[in-house]
Short mmCIF file of C-alpha atoms in Angstrom, two decimals:
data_model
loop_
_atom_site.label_atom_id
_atom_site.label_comp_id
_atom_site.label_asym_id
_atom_site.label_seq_id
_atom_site.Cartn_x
_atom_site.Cartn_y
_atom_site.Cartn_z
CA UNK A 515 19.04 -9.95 -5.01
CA UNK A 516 21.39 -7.37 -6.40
CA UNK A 517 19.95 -4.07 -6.21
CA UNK A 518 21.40 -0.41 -8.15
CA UNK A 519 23.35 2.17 -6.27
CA UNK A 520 21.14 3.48 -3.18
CA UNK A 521 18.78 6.13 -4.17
CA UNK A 522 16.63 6.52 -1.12
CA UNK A 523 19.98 7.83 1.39
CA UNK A 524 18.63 10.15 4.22
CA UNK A 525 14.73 9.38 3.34
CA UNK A 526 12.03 8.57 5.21
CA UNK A 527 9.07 6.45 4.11
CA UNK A 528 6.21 5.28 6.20
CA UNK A 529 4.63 1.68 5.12
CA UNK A 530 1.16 0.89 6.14
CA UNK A 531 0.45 -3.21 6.76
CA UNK A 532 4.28 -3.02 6.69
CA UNK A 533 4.89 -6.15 9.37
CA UNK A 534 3.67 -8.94 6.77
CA UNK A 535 3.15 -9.50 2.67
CA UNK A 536 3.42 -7.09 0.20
CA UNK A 537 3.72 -4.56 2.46
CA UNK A 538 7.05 -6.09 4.17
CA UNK A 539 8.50 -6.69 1.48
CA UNK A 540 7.83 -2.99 0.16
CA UNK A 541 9.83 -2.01 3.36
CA UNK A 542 12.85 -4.63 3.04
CA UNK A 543 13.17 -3.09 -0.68
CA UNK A 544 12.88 1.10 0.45
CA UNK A 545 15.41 -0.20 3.19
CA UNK A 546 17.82 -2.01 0.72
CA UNK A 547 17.93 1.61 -1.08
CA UNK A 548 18.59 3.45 1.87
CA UNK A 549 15.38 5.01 2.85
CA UNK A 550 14.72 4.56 6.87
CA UNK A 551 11.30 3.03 7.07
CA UNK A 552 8.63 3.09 9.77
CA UNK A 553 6.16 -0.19 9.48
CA UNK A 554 3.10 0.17 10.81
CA UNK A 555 0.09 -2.37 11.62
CA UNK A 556 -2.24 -3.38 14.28
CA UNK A 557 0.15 -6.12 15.53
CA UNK A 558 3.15 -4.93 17.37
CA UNK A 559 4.99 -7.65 18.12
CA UNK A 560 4.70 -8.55 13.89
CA UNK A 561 5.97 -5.46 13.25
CA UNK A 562 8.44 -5.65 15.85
CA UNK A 563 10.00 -8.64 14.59
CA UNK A 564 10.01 -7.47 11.02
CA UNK A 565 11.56 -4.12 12.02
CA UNK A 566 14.75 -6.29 13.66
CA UNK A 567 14.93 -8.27 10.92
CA UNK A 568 14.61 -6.01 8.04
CA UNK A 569 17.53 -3.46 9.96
CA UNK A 570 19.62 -6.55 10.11
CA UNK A 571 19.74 -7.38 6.54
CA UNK A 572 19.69 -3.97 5.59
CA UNK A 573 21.58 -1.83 8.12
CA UNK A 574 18.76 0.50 7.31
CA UNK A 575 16.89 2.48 10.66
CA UNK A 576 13.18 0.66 10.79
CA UNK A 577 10.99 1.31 13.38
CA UNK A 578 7.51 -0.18 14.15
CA UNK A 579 4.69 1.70 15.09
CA UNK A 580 1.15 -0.01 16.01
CA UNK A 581 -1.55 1.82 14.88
CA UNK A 582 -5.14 1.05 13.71
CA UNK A 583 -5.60 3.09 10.12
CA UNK A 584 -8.97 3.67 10.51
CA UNK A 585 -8.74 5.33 13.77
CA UNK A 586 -7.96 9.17 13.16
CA UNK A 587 -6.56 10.00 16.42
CA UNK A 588 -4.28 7.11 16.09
CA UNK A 589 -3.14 8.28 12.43
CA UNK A 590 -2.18 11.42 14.05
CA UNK A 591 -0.09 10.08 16.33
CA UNK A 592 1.61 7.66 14.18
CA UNK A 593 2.60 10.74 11.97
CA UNK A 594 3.19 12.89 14.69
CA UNK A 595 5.96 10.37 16.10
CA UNK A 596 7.63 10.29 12.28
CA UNK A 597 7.36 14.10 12.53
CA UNK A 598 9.30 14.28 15.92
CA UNK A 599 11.58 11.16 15.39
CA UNK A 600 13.04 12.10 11.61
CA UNK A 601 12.10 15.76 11.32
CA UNK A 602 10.40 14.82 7.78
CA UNK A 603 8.43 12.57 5.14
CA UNK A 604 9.59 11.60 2.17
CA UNK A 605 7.19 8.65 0.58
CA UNK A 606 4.02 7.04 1.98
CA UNK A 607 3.19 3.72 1.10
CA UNK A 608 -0.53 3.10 1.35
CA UNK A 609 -0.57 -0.27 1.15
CA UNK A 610 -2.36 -1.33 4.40
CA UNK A 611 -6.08 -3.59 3.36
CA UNK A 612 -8.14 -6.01 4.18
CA UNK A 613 -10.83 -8.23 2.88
CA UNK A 614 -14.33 -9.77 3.43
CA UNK A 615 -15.70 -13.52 3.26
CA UNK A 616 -16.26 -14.53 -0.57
CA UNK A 617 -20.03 -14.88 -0.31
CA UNK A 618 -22.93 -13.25 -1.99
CA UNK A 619 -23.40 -9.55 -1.55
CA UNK A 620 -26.26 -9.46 0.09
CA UNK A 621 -25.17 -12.14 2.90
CA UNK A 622 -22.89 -9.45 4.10
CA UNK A 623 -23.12 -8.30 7.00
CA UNK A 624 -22.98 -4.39 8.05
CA UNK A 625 -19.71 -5.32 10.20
CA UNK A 626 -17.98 -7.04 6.90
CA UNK A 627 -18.45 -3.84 5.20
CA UNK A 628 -17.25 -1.06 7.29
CA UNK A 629 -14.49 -3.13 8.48
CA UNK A 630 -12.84 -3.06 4.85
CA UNK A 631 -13.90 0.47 4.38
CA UNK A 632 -12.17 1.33 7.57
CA UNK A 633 -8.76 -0.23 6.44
CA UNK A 634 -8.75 -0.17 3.02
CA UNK A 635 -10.70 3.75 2.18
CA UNK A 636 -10.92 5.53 5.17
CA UNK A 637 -7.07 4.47 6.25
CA UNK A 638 -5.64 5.44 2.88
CA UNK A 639 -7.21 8.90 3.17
CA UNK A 640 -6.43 9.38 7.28
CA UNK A 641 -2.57 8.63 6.44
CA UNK A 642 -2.61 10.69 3.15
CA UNK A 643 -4.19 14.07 4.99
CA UNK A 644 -1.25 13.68 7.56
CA UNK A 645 1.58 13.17 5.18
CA UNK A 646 -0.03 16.28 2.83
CA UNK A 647 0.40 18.20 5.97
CA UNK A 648 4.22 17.40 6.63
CA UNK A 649 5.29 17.30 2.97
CA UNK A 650 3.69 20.72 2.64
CA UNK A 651 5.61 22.21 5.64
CA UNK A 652 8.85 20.57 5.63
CA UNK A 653 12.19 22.03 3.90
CA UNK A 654 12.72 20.96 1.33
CA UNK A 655 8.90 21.04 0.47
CA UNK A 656 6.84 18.07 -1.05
CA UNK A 657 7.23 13.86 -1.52
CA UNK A 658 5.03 10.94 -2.77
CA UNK A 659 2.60 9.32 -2.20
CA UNK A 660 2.14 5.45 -3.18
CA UNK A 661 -1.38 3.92 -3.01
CA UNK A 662 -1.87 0.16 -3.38
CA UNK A 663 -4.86 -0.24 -5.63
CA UNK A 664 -5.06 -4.41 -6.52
CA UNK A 665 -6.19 -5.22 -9.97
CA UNK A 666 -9.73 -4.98 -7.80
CA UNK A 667 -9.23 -1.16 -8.91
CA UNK A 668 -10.63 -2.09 -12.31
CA UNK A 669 -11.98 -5.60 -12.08
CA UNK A 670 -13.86 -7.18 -10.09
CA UNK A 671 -13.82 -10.66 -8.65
CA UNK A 672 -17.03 -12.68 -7.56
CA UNK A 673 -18.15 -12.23 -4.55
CA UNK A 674 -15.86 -9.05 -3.13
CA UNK A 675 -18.33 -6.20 -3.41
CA UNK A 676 -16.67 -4.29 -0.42
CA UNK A 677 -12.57 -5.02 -1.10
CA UNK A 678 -13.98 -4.02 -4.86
CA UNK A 679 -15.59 -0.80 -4.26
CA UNK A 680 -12.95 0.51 -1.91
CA UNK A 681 -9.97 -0.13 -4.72
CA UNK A 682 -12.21 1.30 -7.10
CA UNK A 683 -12.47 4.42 -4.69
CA UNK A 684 -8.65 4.41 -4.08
CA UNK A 685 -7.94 5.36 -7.70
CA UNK A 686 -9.83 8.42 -6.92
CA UNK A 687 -8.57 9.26 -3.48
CA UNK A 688 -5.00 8.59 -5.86
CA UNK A 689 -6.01 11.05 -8.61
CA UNK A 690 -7.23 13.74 -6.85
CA UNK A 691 -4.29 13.72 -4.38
CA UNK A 692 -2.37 13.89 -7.17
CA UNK A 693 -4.06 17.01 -8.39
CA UNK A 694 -4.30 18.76 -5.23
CA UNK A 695 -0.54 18.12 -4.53
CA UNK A 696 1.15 19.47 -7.55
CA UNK A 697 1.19 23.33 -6.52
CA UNK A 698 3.17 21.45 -3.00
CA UNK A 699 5.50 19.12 -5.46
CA UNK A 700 3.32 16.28 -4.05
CA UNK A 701 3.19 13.17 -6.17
CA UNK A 702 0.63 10.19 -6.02
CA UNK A 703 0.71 7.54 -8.27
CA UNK A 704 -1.52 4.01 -7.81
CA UNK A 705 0.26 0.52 -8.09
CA UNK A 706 -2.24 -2.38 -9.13
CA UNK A 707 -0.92 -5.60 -8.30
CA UNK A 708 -2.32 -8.61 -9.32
CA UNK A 709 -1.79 -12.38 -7.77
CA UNK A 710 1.36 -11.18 -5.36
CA UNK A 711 2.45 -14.69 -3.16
CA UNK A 712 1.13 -13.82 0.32
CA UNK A 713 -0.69 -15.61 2.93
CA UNK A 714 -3.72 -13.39 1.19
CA UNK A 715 -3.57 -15.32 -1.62
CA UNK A 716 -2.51 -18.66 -0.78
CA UNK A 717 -5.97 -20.27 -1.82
CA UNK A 718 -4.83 -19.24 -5.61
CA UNK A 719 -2.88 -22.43 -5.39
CA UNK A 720 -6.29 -24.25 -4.47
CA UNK A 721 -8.58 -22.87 -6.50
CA UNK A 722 -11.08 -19.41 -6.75
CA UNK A 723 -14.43 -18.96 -8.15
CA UNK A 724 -13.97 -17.54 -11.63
CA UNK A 725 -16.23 -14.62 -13.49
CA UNK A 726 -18.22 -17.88 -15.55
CA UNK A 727 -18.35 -19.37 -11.99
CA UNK A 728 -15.96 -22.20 -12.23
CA UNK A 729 -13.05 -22.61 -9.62
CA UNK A 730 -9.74 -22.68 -11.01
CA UNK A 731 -6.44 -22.22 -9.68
CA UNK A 732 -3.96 -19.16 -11.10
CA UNK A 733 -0.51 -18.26 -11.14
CA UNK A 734 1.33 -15.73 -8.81
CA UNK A 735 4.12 -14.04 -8.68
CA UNK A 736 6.65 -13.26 -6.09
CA UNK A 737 6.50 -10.25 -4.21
CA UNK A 738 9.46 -8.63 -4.58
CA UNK A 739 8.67 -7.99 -8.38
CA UNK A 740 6.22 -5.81 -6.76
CA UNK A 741 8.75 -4.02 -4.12
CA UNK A 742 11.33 -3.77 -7.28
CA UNK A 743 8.13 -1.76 -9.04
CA UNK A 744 7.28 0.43 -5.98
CA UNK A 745 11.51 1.57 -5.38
CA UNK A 746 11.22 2.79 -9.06
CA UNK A 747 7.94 4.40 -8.53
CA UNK A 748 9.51 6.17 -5.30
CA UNK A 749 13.46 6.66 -7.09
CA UNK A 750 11.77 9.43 -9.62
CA UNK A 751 12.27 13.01 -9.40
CA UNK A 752 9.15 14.75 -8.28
CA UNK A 753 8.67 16.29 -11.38
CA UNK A 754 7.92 12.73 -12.58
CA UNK A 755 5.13 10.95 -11.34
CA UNK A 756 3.68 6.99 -12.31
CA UNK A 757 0.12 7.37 -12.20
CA UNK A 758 -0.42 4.12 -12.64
CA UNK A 759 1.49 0.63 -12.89
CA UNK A 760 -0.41 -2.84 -13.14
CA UNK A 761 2.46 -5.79 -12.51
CA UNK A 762 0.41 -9.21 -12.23
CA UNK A 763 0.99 -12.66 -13.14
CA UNK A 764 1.46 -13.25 -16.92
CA UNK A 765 -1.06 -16.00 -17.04
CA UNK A 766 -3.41 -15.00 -14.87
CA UNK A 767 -7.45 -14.69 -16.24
CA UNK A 768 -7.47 -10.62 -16.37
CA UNK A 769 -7.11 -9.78 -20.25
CA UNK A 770 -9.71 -11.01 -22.34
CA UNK A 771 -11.68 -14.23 -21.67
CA UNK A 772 -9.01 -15.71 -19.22
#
């Protein structure tokens, strides 16, 4: 796909859940433009093979880190190598989640829910206290900060109490980062995406339980219309900041009455 002039020459960005989905193809676009990107994940050898292939295509530097988001010591390290290796951070990608069975809320179990408060909360905020403490300290000063929200941000689905309350929580984490970044020219804006093509959502195709509780199957779209919206996000001046962006399928059942 034909892309503008570079913009993101002699940046760094850091991707979290960068080795698969959205979150690869957030990295193959920030490398397309330039920016070197570290991918990180649980999986090594994912990441690993993402990171060759993505510095193929792109000539771009990419290197894979493993790390567990929810583990602070681990977050440290992870930005301590990026620190050490490039000298600086330019954009964070929060985009790093997970999910729990679609069953009634009170057949969770305990484990369910601090599992997708670990990666999807408590991850987000690790990785964004690191990358405050570079962008404050490095010359030139300040960067951005990109959270992944999901339509989940503002609407529930059936069944997703946890993934729901942890997106709804990530528009906070993104506003008040936002507000207690602006005296460091810190930006944070929030990107809610709804019905990307990923494994994730591969059972759209096959049907999901609906707010009237009928299954029916919705439309996607593909993800790099959501990697095209995150470079434009991360191409502004820091002056300028998207709080907010919703890209989701046309068609699918969000506005109104579906």
């Amino acid at each position: 796909m034909a892309r503008r002039e570079q913009t993101g020459k002699g940046r760094i960005a850091v991707v979290t859940g960068g080795g698969t989905g959205v979150g690869r193809g957030i990295a193959e676009a920030l490398a397309a433009e330039g920016y070197a990107v570290v991918i990180t994940g649980r999986r090594l050898d994912v990441l690993e093979q993402a990171a060759a292939e993505i510095a193929s295509a792109s000539e771009a530097k990419v290197r894979a880190i493993a790390c567990d988001i929810g583990d602070s010591e681990q977050v440290a390290r992870l930005f301590d190598a990026v620190r050490s290796e490039f000298g600086r951070l330019d954009l964070l990608v929060n985009n790093a989640g997970s999910g729990a069975p679609t069953i009634p809320m009170e057949e969770l179990t305990f484990e369910h829910w601090n599992k997708v408060v670990s990666a999807n909360l408590t991850g987000a905020f690790l990785c964004t206290q690191q990358a405050l403490k570079i962008m404050k300290a490095q010359e030139p000063r300040g960067g951005r900060i990109i959270n992944n929200g999901s339509i989940s941000a503002t609407t529930p689905r059936p069944h997703s109490a946890p993934y729901t309350a942890t997106k709804h929580a990530i528009t906070g984490l993104t506003k008040s980062t936002a507000l207690d970044g602006r005296p460091f020219d810190i930006a944070c804006g929030q990107i809610d995406i709804g019905n990307a093509a990923t494994n994730m959502t591969s059972r759209m195709s096959s049907g999901v339980i609906q707010a009237n509780g009928e299954i029916a199957t919705e439309p996607t779209i593909a993800v790099e219309h959501i990697a095209d919206a995150v470079v434009y996000m991360a191409s502004l001046p820091l002056e300028a900041n998207v709080l907010t962006m919703t890209v989701m399928a046309t068609k699918m059942p969000l506005v109104g009455r579906g």
